[in-house]
Amino acid sequence: MRVPAKVNLHLGVGPRRSDGYHELANVFQAVSLYDEVTATRADELSVEVTGADGVPVDESNLAVQAARALASAAGVEPGVHLRLAKGIPVAGGMAGGSADAAAALVACDALWGTGVDRATLAALAAALGSDVPFALHGGTALGTGRGELLSAVLGRGQYHWVFALADGGLSTAAVYAELDRQRTEAMAAAPAGAPDGVLAALRAGDPIALGRVLANDLAPAAVRLRPQLRRVIGAGQELGALGTVVSGSGPTVAFLVRSAAMSISFASALAGLDVCRSIRRAHGPVAGARILPPDSP
Ligand code: C5P
């Protein structure tokens, strides 16, 4: 299975609900940074991770939780060895853990031939994490509720991105908690900002308009927890990005640029500023979790 990362084009955070989650108006775009997840039959459940440090291989791994949840819903033994080849930055706000969970669901479903219906798979995905349904969906989508209620967004065009990766991740829960600390009572009660500008820019297929309206309510909290991000975000304007946005809960910062060629020159200029650990280029939207044909690289 190959499963993409996401970037948030609009992340409007509304009131905190009684279950602790926040109401969102969240426009996701799947981008061409991928994890590859392989499921092979085994007596017991185990997981192996390549391509990144710091990913847990115990029960806290979301792919392990996905395999267990599916096995229990389908009434089968969770016999599988999962291999996660990481291409998505870890704890970077690009939903790498959610991507692995989505891919594990589909891969184990195929391996075990569970025959669970799509609605069950979608419910399992939502229970695993707010971003897991989107990793199955791919493309561009609006997520409401806590982010798990998806509707496809009609849009045109290919968008080109450069991502600045930071040293070390940020915990999503910690960033939301910091946002709660920063917000006044009135701010905390206001509904999530509507993504009208982003939706209009996507309908028009206009990257310049999209660049102007990229927005993330979590950004101030991420910057507060990681003040170095201010310089990374500042680099977007300095280097002429169409738009700059913290991806999800950060610390990855996304720069929208005009073309694939521009993403190469932008990435090298960004490297010259020495404000981030590493840099990736990608385009979107791309498809969600997919089974790779056997002859793919
Ligand atoms: O759903 P997920 O497990 O990815 O969420 C991780 C944490 O992020 C939650 O425990 C919660 O603290 C925070 N969160 C939130 N509101 C959302 C999504 C996530 O407060 N809509």
GROMACS .gro file of C-alpha atoms and ligand atoms in nm:
model
  318
    1MET     CA    1   0.000   0.000   0.000
    2ARG     CA    2   0.113   0.349  -0.075
    3VAL     CA    3  -0.042   0.628   0.129
    4PRO     CA    4   0.013   1.004   0.105
    5ALA     CA    5   0.087   1.284   0.349
    6LYS     CA    6  -0.147   1.579   0.379
    7VAL     CA    7  -0.119   1.952   0.410
    8ASN     CA    8  -0.397   2.167   0.554
    9LEU     CA    9  -0.501   2.451   0.326
   10HIS     CA   10  -0.743   2.586   0.585
   11LEU     CA   11  -0.756   2.473   0.944
   12GLY     CA   12  -1.029   2.660   1.128
   13VAL     CA   13  -1.052   2.553   1.491
   14GLY     CA   14  -1.386   2.609   1.667
   15PRO     CA   15  -1.500   2.540   2.022
   16ARG     CA   16  -1.365   2.257   2.235
   17ARG     CA   17  -1.630   1.987   2.271
   18SER     CA   18  -1.720   1.792   2.581
   19ASP     CA   19  -1.515   1.494   2.450
   20GLY     CA   20  -1.203   1.716   2.443
   21TYR     CA   21  -1.186   1.743   2.062
   22HIS     CA   22  -1.231   2.072   1.879
   23GLU     CA   23  -1.487   2.143   1.608
   24LEU     CA   24  -1.297   2.193   1.284
   25ALA     CA   25  -1.342   2.335   0.937
   26ASN     CA   26  -1.047   2.163   0.778
   27VAL     CA   27  -0.951   2.159   0.410
   28PHE     CA   28  -0.693   1.887   0.346
   29GLN     CA   29  -0.490   1.823   0.035
   30ALA     CA   30  -0.308   1.491  -0.014
   31VAL     CA   31   0.049   1.549  -0.137
   32SER     CA   32   0.310   1.329  -0.303
   33LEU     CA   33   0.515   1.230   0.003
   34TYR     CA   34   0.435   0.868   0.077
   35ASP     CA   35   0.465   0.592   0.331
   36GLU     CA   36   0.465   0.236   0.199
   37VAL     CA   37   0.292  -0.022   0.414
   38THR     CA   38   0.324  -0.395   0.354
   39ALA     CA   39   0.120  -0.658   0.537
   40THR     CA   40   0.235  -1.020   0.537
   41ARG     CA   41   0.072  -1.315   0.706
   42ALA     CA   42   0.221  -1.406   1.045
   43ASP     CA   43   0.118  -1.588   1.361
   44GLU     CA   44   0.118  -1.274   1.570
   45LEU     CA   45   0.092  -0.902   1.525
   46SER     CA   46   0.425  -0.724   1.480
   47VAL     CA   47   0.555  -0.408   1.316
   48GLU     CA   48   0.884  -0.296   1.169
   49VAL     CA   49   0.970   0.061   1.068
   50THR     CA   50   1.231   0.178   0.817
   51GLY     CA   51   1.327   0.523   0.692
   52ALA     CA   52   1.271   0.715   1.016
   53ASP     CA   53   1.370   0.716   1.381
   54GLY     CA   54   1.137   0.763   1.671
   55VAL     CA   55   0.835   0.569   1.546
   56PRO     CA   56   0.710   0.337   1.823
   57VAL     CA   57   0.681  -0.035   1.744
   58ASP     CA   58   0.452  -0.114   2.037
   59GLU     CA   59   0.078  -0.081   2.088
   60SER     CA   60   0.101   0.298   2.062
   61ASN     CA   61   0.175   0.262   1.689
   62LEU     CA   62  -0.143   0.364   1.506
   63ALA     CA   63  -0.096   0.095   1.238
   64VAL     CA   64  -0.085  -0.172   1.510
   65GLN     CA   65  -0.403  -0.027   1.660
   66ALA     CA   66  -0.564  -0.030   1.315
   67ALA     CA   67  -0.482  -0.399   1.260
   68ARG     CA   68  -0.619  -0.490   1.603
   69ALA     CA   69  -0.936  -0.285   1.556
   70LEU     CA   70  -1.006  -0.445   1.218
   71ALA     CA   71  -0.937  -0.797   1.347
   72SER     CA   72  -1.172  -0.745   1.635
   73ALA     CA   73  -1.449  -0.593   1.416
   74ALA     CA   74  -1.417  -0.879   1.167
   75GLY     CA   75  -1.380  -1.153   1.430
   76VAL     CA   76  -1.044  -1.277   1.297
   77GLU     CA   77  -0.704  -1.330   1.460
   78PRO     CA   78  -0.472  -1.027   1.418
   79GLY     CA   79  -0.198  -1.234   1.250
   80VAL     CA   80   0.011  -0.993   1.046
   81HIS     CA   81   0.358  -0.851   1.013
   82LEU     CA   82   0.341  -0.484   0.915
   83ARG     CA   83   0.632  -0.311   0.746
   84LEU     CA   84   0.618   0.069   0.742
   85ALA     CA   85   0.863   0.239   0.506
   86LYS     CA   86   0.845   0.602   0.609
   87GLY     CA   87   0.863   0.881   0.353
   88ILE     CA   88   0.633   1.112   0.548
   89PRO     CA   89   0.797   1.325   0.819
   90VAL     CA   90   0.730   1.184   1.168
   91ALA     CA   91   0.526   1.398   1.411
   92GLY     CA   92   0.546   1.679   1.157
   93GLY     CA   93   0.181   1.774   1.116
   94MET     CA   94   0.154   1.583   0.788
   95ALA     CA   95  -0.050   1.291   0.924
   96GLY     CA   96   0.212   1.019   0.879
   97GLY     CA   97   0.076   0.808   1.166
   98SER     CA   98  -0.277   0.845   1.033
   99ALA     CA   99  -0.155   0.746   0.687
  100ASP     CA  100  -0.002   0.426   0.827
  101ALA     CA  101  -0.325   0.344   1.011
  102ALA     CA  102  -0.531   0.395   0.695
  103ALA     CA  103  -0.295   0.179   0.491
  104ALA     CA  104  -0.286  -0.092   0.759
  105LEU     CA  105  -0.667  -0.108   0.758
  106VAL     CA  106  -0.685  -0.160   0.383
  107ALA     CA  107  -0.382  -0.393   0.367
  108CYS     CA  108  -0.504  -0.617   0.652
  109ASP     CA  109  -0.855  -0.616   0.508
  110ALA     CA  110  -0.712  -0.753   0.182
  111LEU     CA  111  -0.477  -0.998   0.359
  112TRP     CA  112  -0.743  -1.146   0.584
  113GLY     CA  113  -1.029  -1.118   0.333
  114THR     CA  114  -1.251  -0.985   0.609
  115GLY     CA  115  -1.528  -0.867   0.379
  116VAL     CA  116  -1.621  -0.578   0.611
  117ASP     CA  117  -1.822  -0.311   0.431
  118ARG     CA  118  -1.698   0.039   0.350
  119ALA     CA  119  -1.904   0.198   0.627
  120THR     CA  120  -1.740  -0.025   0.889
  121LEU     CA  121  -1.395   0.055   0.750
  122ALA     CA  122  -1.476   0.428   0.758
  123ALA     CA  123  -1.601   0.404   1.118
  124LEU     CA  124  -1.285   0.216   1.223
  125ALA     CA  125  -1.075   0.481   1.050
  126ALA     CA  126  -1.252   0.767   1.231
  127ALA     CA  127  -1.216   0.593   1.568
  128LEU     CA  128  -0.839   0.559   1.515
  129GLY     CA  129  -0.782   0.932   1.461
  130SER     CA  130  -0.933   1.247   1.318
  131ASP     CA  131  -0.707   1.244   1.009
  132VAL     CA  132  -0.730   0.872   0.927
  133PRO     CA  133  -1.045   0.894   0.708
  134PHE     CA  134  -0.875   1.155   0.491
  135ALA     CA  135  -0.572   0.932   0.433
  136LEU     CA  136  -0.813   0.677   0.281
  137HIS     CA  137  -0.993   0.944   0.082
  138GLY     CA  138  -0.702   1.145  -0.065
  139GLY     CA  139  -0.745   1.427  -0.317
  140THR     CA  140  -0.880   1.744  -0.160
  141ALA     CA  141  -1.154   1.730   0.101
  142LEU     CA  142  -1.332   1.933   0.363
  143GLY     CA  143  -1.331   1.773   0.708
  144THR     CA  144  -1.584   1.884   0.968
  145GLY     CA  145  -1.677   1.746   1.309
  146ARG     CA  146  -1.338   1.673   1.463
  147GLY     CA  147  -1.203   1.649   1.107
  148GLU     CA  148  -1.331   1.300   1.032
  149LEU     CA  149  -1.655   1.390   0.847
  150LEU     CA  150  -1.537   1.432   0.490
  151SER     CA  151  -1.683   1.578   0.178
  152ALA     CA  152  -1.490   1.594  -0.148
  153VAL     CA  153  -1.388   1.941  -0.265
  154LEU     CA  154  -1.429   2.018  -0.632
  155GLY     CA  155  -1.117   2.181  -0.759
  156ARG     CA  156  -0.883   2.215  -1.051
  157GLY     CA  157  -0.511   2.228  -1.099
  158GLN     CA  158  -0.193   2.083  -0.956
  159TYR     CA  159  -0.029   2.267  -0.671
  160HIS     CA  160   0.344   2.264  -0.602
  161TRP     CA  161   0.478   2.264  -0.250
  162VAL     CA  162   0.807   2.290  -0.066
  163PHE     CA  163   0.811   2.162   0.292
  164ALA     CA  164   1.054   2.276   0.562
  165LEU     CA  165   1.104   1.995   0.815
  166ALA     CA  166   1.208   2.080   1.168
  167ASP     CA  167   1.424   1.893   1.417
  168GLY     CA  168   1.192   1.692   1.639
  169GLY     CA  169   0.814   1.674   1.619
  170LEU     CA  170   0.529   1.845   1.800
  171SER     CA  171   0.251   1.662   1.981
  172THR     CA  172  -0.089   1.742   1.828
  173ALA     CA  173  -0.256   1.726   2.169
  174ALA     CA  174   0.002   1.970   2.314
  175VAL     CA  175  -0.055   2.219   2.032
  176TYR     CA  176  -0.434   2.212   2.080
  177ALA     CA  177  -0.382   2.256   2.456
  178GLU     CA  178  -0.157   2.556   2.392
  179LEU     CA  179  -0.424   2.704   2.164
  180ASP     CA  180  -0.680   2.664   2.446
  181ARG     CA  181  -0.444   2.847   2.683
  182GLN     CA  182  -0.395   3.134   2.438
  183ARG     CA  183  -0.761   3.184   2.351
  184THR     CA  184  -0.989   3.424   2.530
  185GLU     CA  185  -1.336   3.301   2.626
  186ALA     CA  186  -1.493   3.478   2.326
  187MET     CA  187  -1.238   3.329   2.084
  188ALA     CA  188  -1.287   2.982   2.229
  189ALA     CA  189  -1.664   3.002   2.180
  190ALA     CA  190  -1.652   3.127   1.818
  191PRO     CA  191  -1.735   2.878   1.544
  192ALA     CA  192  -1.453   2.751   1.322
  193GLY     CA  193  -1.376   3.003   1.045
  194ALA     CA  194  -1.528   2.902   0.711
  195PRO     CA  195  -1.290   2.807   0.432
  196ASP     CA  196  -1.473   3.005   0.161
  197GLY     CA  197  -1.161   3.171   0.019
  198VAL     CA  198  -0.976   2.840  -0.012
  199LEU     CA  199  -1.273   2.669  -0.175
  200ALA     CA  200  -1.313   2.953  -0.428
  201ALA     CA  201  -0.941   2.945  -0.516
  202LEU     CA  202  -0.954   2.567  -0.565
  203ARG     CA  203  -1.263   2.594  -0.786
  204ALA     CA  204  -1.082   2.852  -0.998
  205GLY     CA  205  -0.761   2.643  -0.998
  206ASP     CA  206  -0.574   2.960  -0.902
  207PRO     CA  207  -0.254   2.903  -0.700
  208ILE     CA  208  -0.196   3.277  -0.653
  209ALA     CA  209  -0.539   3.321  -0.494
  210LEU     CA  210  -0.487   3.003  -0.290
  211GLY     CA  211  -0.153   3.129  -0.161
  212ARG     CA  212  -0.320   3.442  -0.022
  213VAL     CA  213  -0.584   3.256   0.178
  214LEU     CA  214  -0.391   2.963   0.330
  215ALA     CA  215  -0.473   2.972   0.701
  216ASN     CA  216  -0.416   2.765   1.012
  217ASP     CA  217  -0.558   2.856   1.353
  218LEU     CA  218  -0.305   2.622   1.518
  219ALA     CA  219  -0.008   2.820   1.385
  220PRO     CA  220   0.026   3.067   1.677
  221ALA     CA  221   0.023   2.779   1.926
  222ALA     CA  222   0.282   2.585   1.725
  223VAL     CA  223   0.502   2.896   1.707
  224ARG     CA  224   0.466   2.953   2.079
  225LEU     CA  225   0.587   2.598   2.147
  226ARG     CA  226   0.858   2.622   1.880
  227PRO     CA  227   0.967   2.989   1.845
  228GLN     CA  228   1.222   2.898   1.575
  229LEU     CA  229   0.925   2.851   1.340
  230ARG     CA  230   0.893   3.228   1.311
  231ARG     CA  231   1.208   3.240   1.100
  232VAL     CA  232   1.095   2.950   0.883
  233ILE     CA  233   0.760   3.117   0.819
  234GLY     CA  234   0.938   3.447   0.748
  235ALA     CA  235   1.145   3.269   0.483
  236GLY     CA  236   0.829   3.222   0.274
  237GLN     CA  237   0.786   3.593   0.222
  238GLU     CA  238   1.158   3.653   0.184
  239LEU     CA  239   1.182   3.396  -0.095
  240GLY     CA  240   0.856   3.490  -0.268
  241ALA     CA  241   0.632   3.193  -0.190
  242LEU     CA  242   0.273   3.233  -0.310
  243GLY     CA  243   0.169   3.136   0.040
  244THR     CA  244   0.311   2.993   0.361
  245VAL     CA  245   0.130   2.784   0.620
  246VAL     CA  246   0.217   2.565   0.916
  247SER     CA  247   0.101   2.213   0.827
  248GLY     CA  248  -0.154   2.086   1.080
  249SER     CA  249  -0.009   2.107   1.429
  250GLY     CA  250   0.343   2.159   1.287
  251PRO     CA  251   0.632   2.188   1.305
  252THR     CA  252   0.649   2.133   0.928
  253VAL     CA  253   0.599   2.456   0.732
  254ALA     CA  254   0.452   2.439   0.381
  255PHE     CA  255   0.533   2.687   0.104
  256LEU     CA  256   0.310   2.705  -0.202
  257VAL     CA  257   0.503   2.792  -0.518
  258ARG     CA  258   0.406   2.855  -0.878
  259SER     CA  259   0.546   2.551  -1.060
  260ALA     CA  260   0.750   2.234  -1.029
  261ALA     CA  261   1.053   2.423  -1.167
  262MET     CA  262   1.000   2.696  -0.910
  263SER     CA  263   0.987   2.439  -0.632
  264ILE     CA  264   1.343   2.332  -0.720
  265SER     CA  265   1.486   2.684  -0.708
  266PHE     CA  266   1.279   2.770  -0.400
  267ALA     CA  267   1.404   2.459  -0.219
  268SER     CA  268   1.766   2.541  -0.291
  269ALA     CA  269   1.724   2.904  -0.180
  270LEU     CA  270   1.553   2.781   0.137
  271ALA     CA  271   1.842   2.543   0.205
  272GLY     CA  272   2.074   2.845   0.178
  273LEU     CA  273   1.891   3.021   0.462
  274ASP     CA  274   1.970   2.731   0.696
  275VAL     CA  275   1.645   2.764   0.893
  276CYS     CA  276   1.528   2.401   0.886
  277ARG     CA  277   1.658   2.045   0.920
  278SER     CA  278   1.559   1.923   0.575
  279ILE     CA  279   1.344   2.008   0.277
  280ARG     CA  280   1.099   1.809   0.064
  281ARG     CA  281   0.921   1.896  -0.258
  282ALA     CA  282   0.580   1.757  -0.347
  283HIS     CA  283   0.266   1.820  -0.551
  284GLY     CA  284  -0.100   1.771  -0.481
  285PRO     CA  285  -0.370   1.666  -0.490
  286VAL     CA  286  -0.286   1.294  -0.517
  287ALA     CA  287  -0.494   0.981  -0.450
  288GLY     CA  288  -0.544   0.834  -0.102
  289ALA     CA  289  -0.424   0.491   0.022
  290ARG     CA  290  -0.379   0.262  -0.280
  291ILE     CA  291  -0.259  -0.093  -0.337
  292LEU     CA  292   0.053  -0.071  -0.553
  293PRO     CA  293   0.069  -0.284  -0.866
  294PRO     CA  294   0.328  -0.563  -0.821
  295ASP     CA  295   0.579  -0.416  -1.070
  296SER     CA  296   0.589  -0.067  -0.913
  297PRO     CA  297   0.922   0.060  -0.782
  298C5P     O1  298  -0.771   1.246   1.652
  298C5P     P1  299  -0.627   1.244   1.691
  298C5P     O2  300  -0.592   1.124   1.773
  298C5P     O3  301  -0.535   1.264   1.575
  298C5P     O4  302  -0.607   1.371   1.783
  298C5P     C1  303  -0.492   1.388   1.862
  298C5P     C2  304  -0.519   1.494   1.967
  298C5P     O5  305  -0.537   1.622   1.904
  298C5P     C3  306  -0.647   1.474   2.046
  298C5P     O6  307  -0.624   1.394   2.159
  298C5P     C4  308  -0.686   1.616   2.086
  298C5P     O7  309  -0.610   1.659   2.195
  298C5P     C5  310  -0.639   1.697   1.966
  298C5P     N1  311  -0.748   1.723   1.869
  298C5P     C6  312  -0.847   1.815   1.902
  298C5P     N2  313  -0.947   1.840   1.812
  298C5P     C7  314  -0.951   1.778   1.692
  298C5P     C8  315  -0.851   1.685   1.657
  298C5P     C9  316  -0.750   1.661   1.748
  298C5P     O8  317  -0.846   1.873   2.011
  298C5P     N3  318  -1.050   1.805   1.607
   0.00000   0.00000   0.00000
